[in-house]
Coordinates of C-alpha atoms in Angstrom, one line a residue:
X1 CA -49.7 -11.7 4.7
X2 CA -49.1 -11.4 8.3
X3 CA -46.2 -8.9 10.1
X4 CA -44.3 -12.2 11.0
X5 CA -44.7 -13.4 7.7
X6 CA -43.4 -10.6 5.7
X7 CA -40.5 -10.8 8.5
X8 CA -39.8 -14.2 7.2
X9 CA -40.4 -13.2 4.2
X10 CA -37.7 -9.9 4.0
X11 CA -35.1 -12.3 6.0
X12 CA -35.4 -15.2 3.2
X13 CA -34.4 -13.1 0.6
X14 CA -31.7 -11.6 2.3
X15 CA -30.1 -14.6 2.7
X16 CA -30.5 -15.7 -0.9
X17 CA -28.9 -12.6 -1.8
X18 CA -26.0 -13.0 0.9
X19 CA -25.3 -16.6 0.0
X20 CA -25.1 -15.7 -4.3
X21 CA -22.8 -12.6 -3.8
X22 CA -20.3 -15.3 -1.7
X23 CA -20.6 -17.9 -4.4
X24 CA -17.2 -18.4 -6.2
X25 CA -16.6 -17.7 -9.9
X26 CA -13.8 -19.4 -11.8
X27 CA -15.1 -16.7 -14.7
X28 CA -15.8 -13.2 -14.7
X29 CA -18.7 -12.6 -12.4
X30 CA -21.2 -9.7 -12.4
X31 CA -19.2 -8.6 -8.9
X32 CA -16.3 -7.5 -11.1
X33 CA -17.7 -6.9 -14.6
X34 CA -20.7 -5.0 -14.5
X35 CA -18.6 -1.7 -15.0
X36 CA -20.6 -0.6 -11.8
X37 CA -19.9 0.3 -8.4
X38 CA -20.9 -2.8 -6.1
X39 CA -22.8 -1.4 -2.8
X40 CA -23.4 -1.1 -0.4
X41 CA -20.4 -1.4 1.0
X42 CA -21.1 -1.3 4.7
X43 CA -20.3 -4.6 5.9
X44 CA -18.8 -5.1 8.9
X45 CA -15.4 -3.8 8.6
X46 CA -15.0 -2.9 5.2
X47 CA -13.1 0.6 4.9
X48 CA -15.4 3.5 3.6
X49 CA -12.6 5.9 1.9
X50 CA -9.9 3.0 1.2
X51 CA -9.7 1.1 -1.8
X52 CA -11.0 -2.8 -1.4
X53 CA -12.4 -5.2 -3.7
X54 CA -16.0 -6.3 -4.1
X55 CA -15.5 -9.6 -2.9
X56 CA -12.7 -12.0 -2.4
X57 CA -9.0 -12.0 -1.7
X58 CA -6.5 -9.0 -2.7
X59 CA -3.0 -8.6 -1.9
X60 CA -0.4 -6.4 -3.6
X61 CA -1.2 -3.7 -5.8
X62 CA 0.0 -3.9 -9.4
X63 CA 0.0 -2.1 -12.9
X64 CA 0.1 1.2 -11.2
X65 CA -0.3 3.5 -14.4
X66 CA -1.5 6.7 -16.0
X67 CA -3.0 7.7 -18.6
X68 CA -5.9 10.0 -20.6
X69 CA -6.9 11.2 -17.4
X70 CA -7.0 7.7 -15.7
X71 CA -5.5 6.1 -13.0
X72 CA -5.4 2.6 -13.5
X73 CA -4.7 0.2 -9.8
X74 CA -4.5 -3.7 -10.8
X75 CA -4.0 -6.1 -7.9
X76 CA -3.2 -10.0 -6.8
X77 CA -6.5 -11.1 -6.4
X78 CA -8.5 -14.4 -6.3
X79 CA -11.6 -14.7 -7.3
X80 CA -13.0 -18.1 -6.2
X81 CA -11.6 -17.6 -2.1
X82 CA -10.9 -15.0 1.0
X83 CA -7.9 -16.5 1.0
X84 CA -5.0 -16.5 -1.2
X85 CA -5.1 -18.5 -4.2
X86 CA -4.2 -19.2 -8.1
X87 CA -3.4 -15.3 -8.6
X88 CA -4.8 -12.9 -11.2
X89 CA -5.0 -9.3 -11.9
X90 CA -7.9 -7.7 -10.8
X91 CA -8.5 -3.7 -12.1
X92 CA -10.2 -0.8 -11.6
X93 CA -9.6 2.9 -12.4
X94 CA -10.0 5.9 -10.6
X95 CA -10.5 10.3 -11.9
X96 CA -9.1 11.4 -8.8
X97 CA -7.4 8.8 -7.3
X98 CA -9.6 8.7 -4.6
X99 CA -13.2 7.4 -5.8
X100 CA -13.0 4.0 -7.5
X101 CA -15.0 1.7 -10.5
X102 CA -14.3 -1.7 -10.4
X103 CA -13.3 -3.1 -13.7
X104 CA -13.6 -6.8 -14.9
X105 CA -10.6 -8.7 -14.2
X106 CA -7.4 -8.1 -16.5
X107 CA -5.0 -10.8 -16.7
X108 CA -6.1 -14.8 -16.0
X109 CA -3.5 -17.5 -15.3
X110 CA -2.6 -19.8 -17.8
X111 CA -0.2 -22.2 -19.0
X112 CA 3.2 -20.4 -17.4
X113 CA 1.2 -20.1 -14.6
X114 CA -0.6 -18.2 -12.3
X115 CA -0.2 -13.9 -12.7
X116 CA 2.4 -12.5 -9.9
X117 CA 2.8 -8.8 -9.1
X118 CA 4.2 -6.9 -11.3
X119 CA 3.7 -2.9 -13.0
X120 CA 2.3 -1.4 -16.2
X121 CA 3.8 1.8 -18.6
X122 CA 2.5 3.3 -21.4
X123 CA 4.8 2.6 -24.6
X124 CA 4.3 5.8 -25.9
X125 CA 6.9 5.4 -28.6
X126 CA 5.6 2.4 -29.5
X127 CA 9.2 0.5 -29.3
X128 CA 7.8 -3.2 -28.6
X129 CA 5.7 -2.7 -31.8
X130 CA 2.8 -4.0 -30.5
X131 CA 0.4 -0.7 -30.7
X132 CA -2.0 -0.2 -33.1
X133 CA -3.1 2.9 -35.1
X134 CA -0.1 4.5 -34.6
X135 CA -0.3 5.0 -31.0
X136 CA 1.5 2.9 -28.0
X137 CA 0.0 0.0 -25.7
X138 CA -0.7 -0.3 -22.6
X139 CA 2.4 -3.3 -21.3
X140 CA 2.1 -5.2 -18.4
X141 CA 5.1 -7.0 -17.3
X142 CA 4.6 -9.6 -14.7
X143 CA 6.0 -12.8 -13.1
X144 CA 4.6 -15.7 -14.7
X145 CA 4.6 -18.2 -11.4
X146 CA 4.1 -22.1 -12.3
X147 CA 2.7 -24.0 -8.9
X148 CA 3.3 -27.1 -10.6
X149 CA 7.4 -26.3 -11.3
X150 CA 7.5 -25.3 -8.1
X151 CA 6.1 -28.7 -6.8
X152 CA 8.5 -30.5 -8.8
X153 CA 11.6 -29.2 -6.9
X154 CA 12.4 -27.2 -10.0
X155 CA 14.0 -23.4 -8.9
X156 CA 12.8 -22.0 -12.2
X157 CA 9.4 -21.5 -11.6
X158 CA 8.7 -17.6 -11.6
X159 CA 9.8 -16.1 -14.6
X160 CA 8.3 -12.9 -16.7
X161 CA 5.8 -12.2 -19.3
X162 CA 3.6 -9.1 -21.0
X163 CA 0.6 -8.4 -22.0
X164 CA -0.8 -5.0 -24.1
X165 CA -3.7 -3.9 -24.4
X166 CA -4.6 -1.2 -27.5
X167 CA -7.8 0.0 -25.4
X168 CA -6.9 2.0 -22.6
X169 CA -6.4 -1.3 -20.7
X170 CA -10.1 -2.6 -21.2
X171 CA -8.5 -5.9 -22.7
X172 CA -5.6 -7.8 -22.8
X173 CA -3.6 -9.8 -25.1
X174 CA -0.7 -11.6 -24.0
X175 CA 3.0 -12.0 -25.7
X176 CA 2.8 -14.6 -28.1
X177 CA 6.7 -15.7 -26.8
X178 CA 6.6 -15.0 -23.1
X179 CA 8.4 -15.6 -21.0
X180 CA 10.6 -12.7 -21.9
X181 CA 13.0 -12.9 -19.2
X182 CA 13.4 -16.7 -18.3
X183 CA 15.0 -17.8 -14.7
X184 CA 18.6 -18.6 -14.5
X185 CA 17.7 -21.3 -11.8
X186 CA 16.4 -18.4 -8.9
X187 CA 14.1 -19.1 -6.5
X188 CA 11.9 -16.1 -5.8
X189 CA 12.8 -14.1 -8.7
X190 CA 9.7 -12.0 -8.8
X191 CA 7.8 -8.9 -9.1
X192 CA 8.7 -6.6 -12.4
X193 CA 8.5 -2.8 -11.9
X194 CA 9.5 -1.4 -15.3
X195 CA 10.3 2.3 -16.0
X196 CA 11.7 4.2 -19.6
X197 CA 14.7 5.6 -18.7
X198 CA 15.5 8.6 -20.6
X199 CA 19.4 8.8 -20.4
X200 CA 19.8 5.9 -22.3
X201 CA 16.9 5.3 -24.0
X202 CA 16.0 2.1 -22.8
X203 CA 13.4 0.1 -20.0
X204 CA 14.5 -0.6 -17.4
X205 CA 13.0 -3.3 -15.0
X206 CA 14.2 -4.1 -11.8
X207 CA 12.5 -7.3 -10.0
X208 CA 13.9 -9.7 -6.6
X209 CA 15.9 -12.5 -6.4
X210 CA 15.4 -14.0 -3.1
X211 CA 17.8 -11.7 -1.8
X212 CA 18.8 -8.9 -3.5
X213 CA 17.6 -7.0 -6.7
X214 CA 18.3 -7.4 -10.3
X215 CA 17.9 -4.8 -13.1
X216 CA 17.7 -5.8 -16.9
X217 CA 17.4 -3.7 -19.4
X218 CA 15.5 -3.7 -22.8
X219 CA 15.1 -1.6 -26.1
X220 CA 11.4 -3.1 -26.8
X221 CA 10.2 -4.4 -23.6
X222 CA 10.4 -7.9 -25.8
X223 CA 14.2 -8.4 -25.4
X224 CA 16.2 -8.1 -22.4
X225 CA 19.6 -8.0 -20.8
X226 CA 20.7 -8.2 -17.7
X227 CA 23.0 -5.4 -16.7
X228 CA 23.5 -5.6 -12.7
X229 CA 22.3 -6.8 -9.0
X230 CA 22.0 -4.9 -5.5
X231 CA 21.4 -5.2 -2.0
X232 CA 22.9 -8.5 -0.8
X233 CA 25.4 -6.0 0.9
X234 CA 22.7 -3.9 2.2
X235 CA 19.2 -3.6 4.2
X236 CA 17.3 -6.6 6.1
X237 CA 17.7 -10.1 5.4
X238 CA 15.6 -11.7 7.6
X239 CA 13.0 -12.7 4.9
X240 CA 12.6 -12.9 1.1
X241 CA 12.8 -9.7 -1.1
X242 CA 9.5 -9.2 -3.0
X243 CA 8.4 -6.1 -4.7
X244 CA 10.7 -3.6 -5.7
X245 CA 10.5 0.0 -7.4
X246 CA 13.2 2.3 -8.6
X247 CA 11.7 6.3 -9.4
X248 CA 14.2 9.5 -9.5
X249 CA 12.9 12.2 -6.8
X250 CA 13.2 15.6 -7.1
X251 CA 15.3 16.8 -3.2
X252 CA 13.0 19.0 -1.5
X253 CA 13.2 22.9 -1.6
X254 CA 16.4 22.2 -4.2
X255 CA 16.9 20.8 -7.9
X256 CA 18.8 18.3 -7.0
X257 CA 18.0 14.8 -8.0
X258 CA 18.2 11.1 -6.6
X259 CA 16.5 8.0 -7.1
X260 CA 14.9 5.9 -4.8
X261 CA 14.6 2.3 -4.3
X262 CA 11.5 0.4 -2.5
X263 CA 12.4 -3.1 -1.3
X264 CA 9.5 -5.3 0.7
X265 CA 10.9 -7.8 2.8
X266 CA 8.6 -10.8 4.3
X267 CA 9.7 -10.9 7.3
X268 CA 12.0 -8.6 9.1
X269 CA 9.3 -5.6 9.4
X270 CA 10.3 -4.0 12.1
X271 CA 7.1 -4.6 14.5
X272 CA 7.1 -7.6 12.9
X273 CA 6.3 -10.1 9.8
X274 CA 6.2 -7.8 6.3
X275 CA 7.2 -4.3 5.7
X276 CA 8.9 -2.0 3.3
X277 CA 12.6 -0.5 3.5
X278 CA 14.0 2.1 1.5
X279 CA 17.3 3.2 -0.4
X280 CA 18.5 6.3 -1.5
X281 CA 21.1 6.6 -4.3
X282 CA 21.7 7.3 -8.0
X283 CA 21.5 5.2 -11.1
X284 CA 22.7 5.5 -14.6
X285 CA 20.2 3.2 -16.4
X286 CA 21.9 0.5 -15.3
X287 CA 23.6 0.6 -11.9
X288 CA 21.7 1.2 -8.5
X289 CA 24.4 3.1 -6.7
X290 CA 23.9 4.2 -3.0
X291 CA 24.7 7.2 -1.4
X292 CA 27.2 7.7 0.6
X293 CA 25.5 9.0 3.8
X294 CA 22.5 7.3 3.2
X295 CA 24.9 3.7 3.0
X296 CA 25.7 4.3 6.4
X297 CA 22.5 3.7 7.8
X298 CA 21.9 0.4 5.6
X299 CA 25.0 -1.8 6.5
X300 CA 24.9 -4.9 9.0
X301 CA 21.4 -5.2 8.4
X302 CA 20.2 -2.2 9.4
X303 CA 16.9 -0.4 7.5
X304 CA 15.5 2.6 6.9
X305 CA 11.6 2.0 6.6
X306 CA 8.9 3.8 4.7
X307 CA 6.4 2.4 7.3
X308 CA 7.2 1.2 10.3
X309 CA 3.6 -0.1 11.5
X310 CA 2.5 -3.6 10.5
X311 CA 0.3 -3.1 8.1
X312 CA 1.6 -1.5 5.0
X313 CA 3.6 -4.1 2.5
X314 CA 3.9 -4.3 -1.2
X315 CA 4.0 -0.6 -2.0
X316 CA 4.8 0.7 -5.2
X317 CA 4.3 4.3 -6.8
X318 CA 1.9 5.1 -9.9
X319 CA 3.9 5.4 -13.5
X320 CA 3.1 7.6 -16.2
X321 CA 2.3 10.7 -13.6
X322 CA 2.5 13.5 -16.0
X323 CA 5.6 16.1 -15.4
X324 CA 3.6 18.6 -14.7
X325 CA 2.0 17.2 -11.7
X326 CA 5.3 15.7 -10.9
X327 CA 4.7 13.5 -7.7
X328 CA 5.6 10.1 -6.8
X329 CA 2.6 8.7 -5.7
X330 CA 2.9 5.4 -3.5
X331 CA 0.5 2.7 -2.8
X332 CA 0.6 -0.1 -0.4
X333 CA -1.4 -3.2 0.7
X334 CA -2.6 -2.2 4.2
X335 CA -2.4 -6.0 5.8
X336 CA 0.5 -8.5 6.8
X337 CA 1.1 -11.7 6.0
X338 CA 1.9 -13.2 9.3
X339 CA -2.2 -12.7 9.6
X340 CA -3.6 -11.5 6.2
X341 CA -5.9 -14.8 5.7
X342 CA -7.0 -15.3 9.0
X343 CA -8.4 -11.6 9.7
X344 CA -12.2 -11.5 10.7
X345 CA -13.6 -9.9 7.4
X346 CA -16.1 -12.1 5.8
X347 CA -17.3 -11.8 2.2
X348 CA -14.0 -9.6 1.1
X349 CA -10.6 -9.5 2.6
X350 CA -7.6 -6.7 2.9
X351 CA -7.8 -3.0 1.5
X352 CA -5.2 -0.2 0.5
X353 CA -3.6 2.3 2.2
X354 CA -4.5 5.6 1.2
X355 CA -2.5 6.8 -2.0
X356 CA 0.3 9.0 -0.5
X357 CA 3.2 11.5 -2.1
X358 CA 6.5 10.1 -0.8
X359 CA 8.4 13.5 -0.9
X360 CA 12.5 13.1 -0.2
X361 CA 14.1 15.4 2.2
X362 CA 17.6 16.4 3.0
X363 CA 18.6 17.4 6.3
X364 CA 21.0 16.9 8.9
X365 CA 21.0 13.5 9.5
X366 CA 20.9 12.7 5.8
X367 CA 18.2 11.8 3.1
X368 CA 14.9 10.5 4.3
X369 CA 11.2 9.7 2.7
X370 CA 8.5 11.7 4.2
X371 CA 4.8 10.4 3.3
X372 CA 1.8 12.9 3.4
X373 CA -2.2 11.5 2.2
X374 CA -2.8 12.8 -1.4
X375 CA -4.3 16.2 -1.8
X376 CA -7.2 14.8 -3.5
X377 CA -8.3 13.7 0.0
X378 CA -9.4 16.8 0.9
X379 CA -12.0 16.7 -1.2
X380 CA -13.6 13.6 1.1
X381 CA -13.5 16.4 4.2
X382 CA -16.8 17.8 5.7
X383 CA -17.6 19.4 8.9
X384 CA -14.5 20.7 9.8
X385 CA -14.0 22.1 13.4
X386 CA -10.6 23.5 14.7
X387 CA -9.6 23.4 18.6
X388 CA -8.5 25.9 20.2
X389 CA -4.8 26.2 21.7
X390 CA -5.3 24.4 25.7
X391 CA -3.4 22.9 28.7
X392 CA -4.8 19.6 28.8
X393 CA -4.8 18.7 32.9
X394 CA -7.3 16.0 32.6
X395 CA -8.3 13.6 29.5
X396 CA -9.8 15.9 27.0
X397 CA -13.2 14.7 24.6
X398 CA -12.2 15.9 21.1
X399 CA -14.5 13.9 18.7
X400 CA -17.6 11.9 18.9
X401 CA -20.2 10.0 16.5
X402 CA -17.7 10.3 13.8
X403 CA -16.2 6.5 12.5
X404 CA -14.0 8.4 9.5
X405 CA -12.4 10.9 10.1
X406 CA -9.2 13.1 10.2
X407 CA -7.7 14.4 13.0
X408 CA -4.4 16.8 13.1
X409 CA -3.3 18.0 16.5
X410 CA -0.5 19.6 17.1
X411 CA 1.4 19.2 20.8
X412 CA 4.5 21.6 22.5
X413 CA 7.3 18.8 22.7
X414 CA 6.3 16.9 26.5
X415 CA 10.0 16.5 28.7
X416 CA 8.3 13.7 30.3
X417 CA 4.8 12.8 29.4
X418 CA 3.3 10.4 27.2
X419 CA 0.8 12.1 24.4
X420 CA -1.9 9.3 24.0
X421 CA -4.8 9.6 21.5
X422 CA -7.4 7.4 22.2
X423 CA -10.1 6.0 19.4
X424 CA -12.6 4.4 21.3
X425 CA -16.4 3.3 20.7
X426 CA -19.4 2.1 22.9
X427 CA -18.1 -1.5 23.5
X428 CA -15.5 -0.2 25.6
X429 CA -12.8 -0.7 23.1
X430 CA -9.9 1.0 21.8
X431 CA -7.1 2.1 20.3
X432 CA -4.2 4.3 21.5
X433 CA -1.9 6.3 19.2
X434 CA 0.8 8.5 20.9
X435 CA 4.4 9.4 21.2
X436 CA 6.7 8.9 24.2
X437 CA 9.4 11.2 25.0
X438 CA 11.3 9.1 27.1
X439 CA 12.0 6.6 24.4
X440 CA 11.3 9.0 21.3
X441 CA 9.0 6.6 20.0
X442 CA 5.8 6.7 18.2
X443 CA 3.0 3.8 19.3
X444 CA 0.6 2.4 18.0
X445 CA -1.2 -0.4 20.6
X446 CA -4.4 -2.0 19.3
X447 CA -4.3 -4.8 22.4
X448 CA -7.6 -3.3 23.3
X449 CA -9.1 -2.8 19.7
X450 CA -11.5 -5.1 18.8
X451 CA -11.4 -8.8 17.9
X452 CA -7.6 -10.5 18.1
X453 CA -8.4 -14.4 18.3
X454 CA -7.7 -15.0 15.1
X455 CA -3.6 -14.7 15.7
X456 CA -1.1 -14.5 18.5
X457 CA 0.7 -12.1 15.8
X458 CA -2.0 -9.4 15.9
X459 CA -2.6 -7.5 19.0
X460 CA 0.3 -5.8 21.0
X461 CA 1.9 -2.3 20.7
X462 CA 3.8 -1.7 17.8
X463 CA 6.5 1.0 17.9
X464 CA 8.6 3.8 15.8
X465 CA 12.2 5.2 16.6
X466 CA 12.5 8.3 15.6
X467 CA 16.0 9.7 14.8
X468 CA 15.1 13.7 14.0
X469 CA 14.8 16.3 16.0
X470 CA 11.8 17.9 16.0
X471 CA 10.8 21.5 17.9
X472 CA 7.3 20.2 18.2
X473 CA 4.5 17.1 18.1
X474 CA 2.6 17.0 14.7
X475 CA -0.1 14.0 14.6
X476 CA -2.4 13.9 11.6
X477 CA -4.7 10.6 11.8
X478 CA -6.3 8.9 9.4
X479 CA -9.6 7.0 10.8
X480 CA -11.8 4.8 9.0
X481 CA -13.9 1.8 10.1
X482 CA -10.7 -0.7 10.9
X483 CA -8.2 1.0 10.2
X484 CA -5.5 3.7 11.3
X485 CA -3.0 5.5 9.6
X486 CA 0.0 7.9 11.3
X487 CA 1.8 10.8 9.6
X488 CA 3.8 12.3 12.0
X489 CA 6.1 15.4 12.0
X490 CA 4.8 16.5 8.6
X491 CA 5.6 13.0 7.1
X492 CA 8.2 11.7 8.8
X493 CA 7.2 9.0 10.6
X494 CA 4.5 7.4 9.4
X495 CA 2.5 4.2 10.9
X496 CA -0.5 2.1 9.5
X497 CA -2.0 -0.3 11.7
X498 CA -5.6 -2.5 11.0
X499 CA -8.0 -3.1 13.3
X500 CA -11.5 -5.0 13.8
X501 CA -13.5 -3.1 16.4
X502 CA -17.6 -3.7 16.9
X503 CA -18.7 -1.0 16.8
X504 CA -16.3 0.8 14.8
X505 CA -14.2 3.7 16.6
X506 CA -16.1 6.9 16.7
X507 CA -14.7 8.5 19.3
X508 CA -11.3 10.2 20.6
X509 CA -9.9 11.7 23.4
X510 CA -6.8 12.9 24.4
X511 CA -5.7 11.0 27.5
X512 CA -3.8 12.7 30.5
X513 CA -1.7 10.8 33.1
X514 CA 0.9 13.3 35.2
X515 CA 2.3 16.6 33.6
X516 CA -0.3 18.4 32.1
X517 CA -0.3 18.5 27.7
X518 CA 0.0 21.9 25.7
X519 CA -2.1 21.3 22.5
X520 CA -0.9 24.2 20.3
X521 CA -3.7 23.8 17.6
X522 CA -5.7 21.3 16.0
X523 CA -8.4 20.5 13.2
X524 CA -11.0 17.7 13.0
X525 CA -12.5 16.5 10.0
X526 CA -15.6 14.0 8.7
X527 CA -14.4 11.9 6.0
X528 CA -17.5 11.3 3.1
X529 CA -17.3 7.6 2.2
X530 CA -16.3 6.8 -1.7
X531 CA -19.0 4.2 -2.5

């Protein structure tokens, strides 16, 4: 066989094997139920430390759990398409929160309809009576979504079922008489997080209603009461409600305890199209009541956001996280719908955010959410280098040949000049992250980053009020092949933004205009990819 030939040859069979992994499956495929890891995972774009499915669509993450040692993520996904379709639960389950197996899909659609978002507990106690051996299921409670009520005109068309599984979530059977909770004639009345609530001994789930939230309550999971509504008071209303969660937080550096409330909105983000705000109150198993201070900043429309880039929506924090780790551990869909189908990813489309501890803090100007990457990152880091203090009076080189990567630099507060960060590769595009003391704003400005045909929605610079005072400039970046992620001031700004770059960024620099820049320290770190 000749050279050219065996070119041919090679190329053939590449292309057989591209054009069977993008077949759709209606069934359970080998891409998500071999068990097995699918490589190799270096297309163009795909995230290298992020969490993204195999092939196919994926939106918001679901049936966050805990359990033996597992951490189970289940997510909207669609099987046949990269864009959204008849939704089902895919799975997977992670050691360390951090390194991932792909598991064969959990929950199909059926005759109620197709499987919305919704969360998973462990019944411990066994109260729904549907665990075997004398231990609890695994419950999964989640909006049952009929496309052909919906069609009809009909306003009852999401309404909400379980499912248990008795083998550490490996299968699923579904209630016999779902739905459990049937619509009182709501449209968008959606997405189930359940929690056990000790003080009264009961579940608790709280879910949207176009909105506002609503909280029922239940002694078995099976049977449920509704016991009160929030919000319509409250927060942003320029969009539908979706995806709530409801988790007491221990205060920071005190014992003191409040609860938190997650709210998506789509839209009204702040930069634009989806986002998630925040509340801060108490509850007594069956009332959502807000603080004080905290109700202040929420009236006439106002928010408080957990993320104020664009691309971080449907979060929600792991259950079952045993008390004596004793985080809240948040996960969010690192896309936006005002562009989430139409983003240039081929075979496989949207990834996570990196799993962060939402840590509540009480200062002077109130109770706020600071978010920080999970600890367990660290283990990802390799060839670590530190900077030395400097007076930046011309654009600095900090990192090369590096496409993931952390960086955390530290900067004396500027009177008047703009700290810019600049990710950049060999096409001559980039990215600039920075803060701007005129304005007290952190950016985030992809114009330059890469492809942005695909919608007018995308590319611009996206930006963060701060309202802290802060004595210096704390970035800490998270880099991987499209994607960036902000923590600033120890957590308390954040920003995620996505980005589709060719090459991907594997460069930065810190980028000098007037007054010269006083880094005080920083650190630079490789991240390992997961698959």
């Amino acid at each position: 066989m000749t050279i050219k030939s065996i070119s041919l040859f090679i190329r053939i069979c590449f292309l057989a094997i591209l054009i069977s992994s993008c077949k759709s499956n209606s069934s359970p495929g080998p891409l998500l139920n071999s068990g097995k890891n699918i490589g190799p995972y270096n297309e163009p774009y795909r995230p290298q430390y992020h969490f993204s499915p195999p092939a196919h669509w994926m939106n918001d993450p679901n049936g966050m759990v805990y359990l033996d040692g597992e951490y189970h993520l289940f997510y909207q996904y669609y099987p046949d398409s990269t864009v959204w379709g008849p939704m089902h639960w895919g799975h997977a389950v992670s050691q360390d929160l951090i390194h991932w197996e792909h598991l064969p899909i959990a929950l199909y659609p059926d005759s109620l309809g197709y499987i919305f978002s919704g969360s998973a507990v462990i019944d411990s106690l066994n109260t729904s009576g549907l665990g075997d051996n004398g231990k609890g299921p695994m419950i999964a409670m989640y909006t049952s979504h009929s496309s052909e009520k919906e069609k009809s005109g009909s306003t009852q068309f999401e309404n909400q079922s379980i499912a248990y599984s008795n083998d550490r979530g490996r299968t699923w059977k579904k209630y016999k008489d779902n739905p459990v909770i049937s619509n009182p004639g709501i449209r968008d009345f959606r997405d189930t997080k359940v929690i056990w609530h000790e003080g009264t001994k009961k579940w608790v789930v709280v879910f949207a209603a176009t909105d506002h939230l609503t909280i029922y309550t239940s002694p078995d999971m099976k049977h449920w009461t509704h016991v009160s509504d929030f919000g319509k008071e409250y927060g942003n209303h320029k969009g539908v409600w979706e995806c709530p969660d409801l988790f007491p937080v221990l205060v920071e550096n005190s014992r003191e305890v409040k609860w938190v409330l997650l709210q998506s909105i789509n839209p009204g983000g702040p930069n634009g199209g989806s986002a998630t705000q925040y509340f801060v109150g108490d509850f007594d198993g069956k009332k959502f009541t807000i603080d004080p201070a905290f109700e202040n900043k929420v009236k006439h429309g106002n928010a408080v956001w957990v993320d104020q880039g664009k691309d971080n929506y449907a979060g929600v924090t792991w259950s079952g996280i045993p008390a004596s780790d004793g985080r809240s551990i948040f996960l969010g869909w690192m896309s936006n719908w005002q562009y989430a189908e139409k983003v240039p990813s081929t075979t496989w489309r949207s990834a996570n955010t990196i799993p962060r501890e939402l840590i509540l803090e009480k200062s002077t100007y109130g109770y706020r959410l600071k978010s920080l990457p999970i600890k367990e990152l660290d283990s990802l880091e390799t060839n670590t280098r530190t900077l030395p203090a400097a007076t930046i009076d011309t654009s600095l080189l900090i990192m090369e040949h590096n496409p993931t990567a952390r960086l955390e630099l530290t900067f004396k507060k500027p009177r008047l000049e703009t700290i810019t960060i600049r990710l950049s590769n060999t096409a001559g595009e980039y990215c600039d992250i920075g803060y701007d003391p005129a304005n007290q704003t952190y950016f985030i400005d992809r114009d330059h980053a890469g492809k942005k045909d695909f919608s007018n929605d995308f590319s611009g610079r996206q930006v963060a009020k701060i309202d802290y005072e802060s004595s210096d400039i704390k970035f800490l970046l998270l880099l991987d092949h499209a994607s960036v992620e902000l923590f600033a001031d120890r957590g308390r700004c954040v920003m995620t933004a996505i980005f589709f770059p060719s090459p991907p960024f594997d460069k930065a620099e810190i980028i000098k205009t007037n007054e010269s820049i006083a880094l005080i320290e920083g650190k630079i770190s490789a991240l390992k990819r997961i698959w």
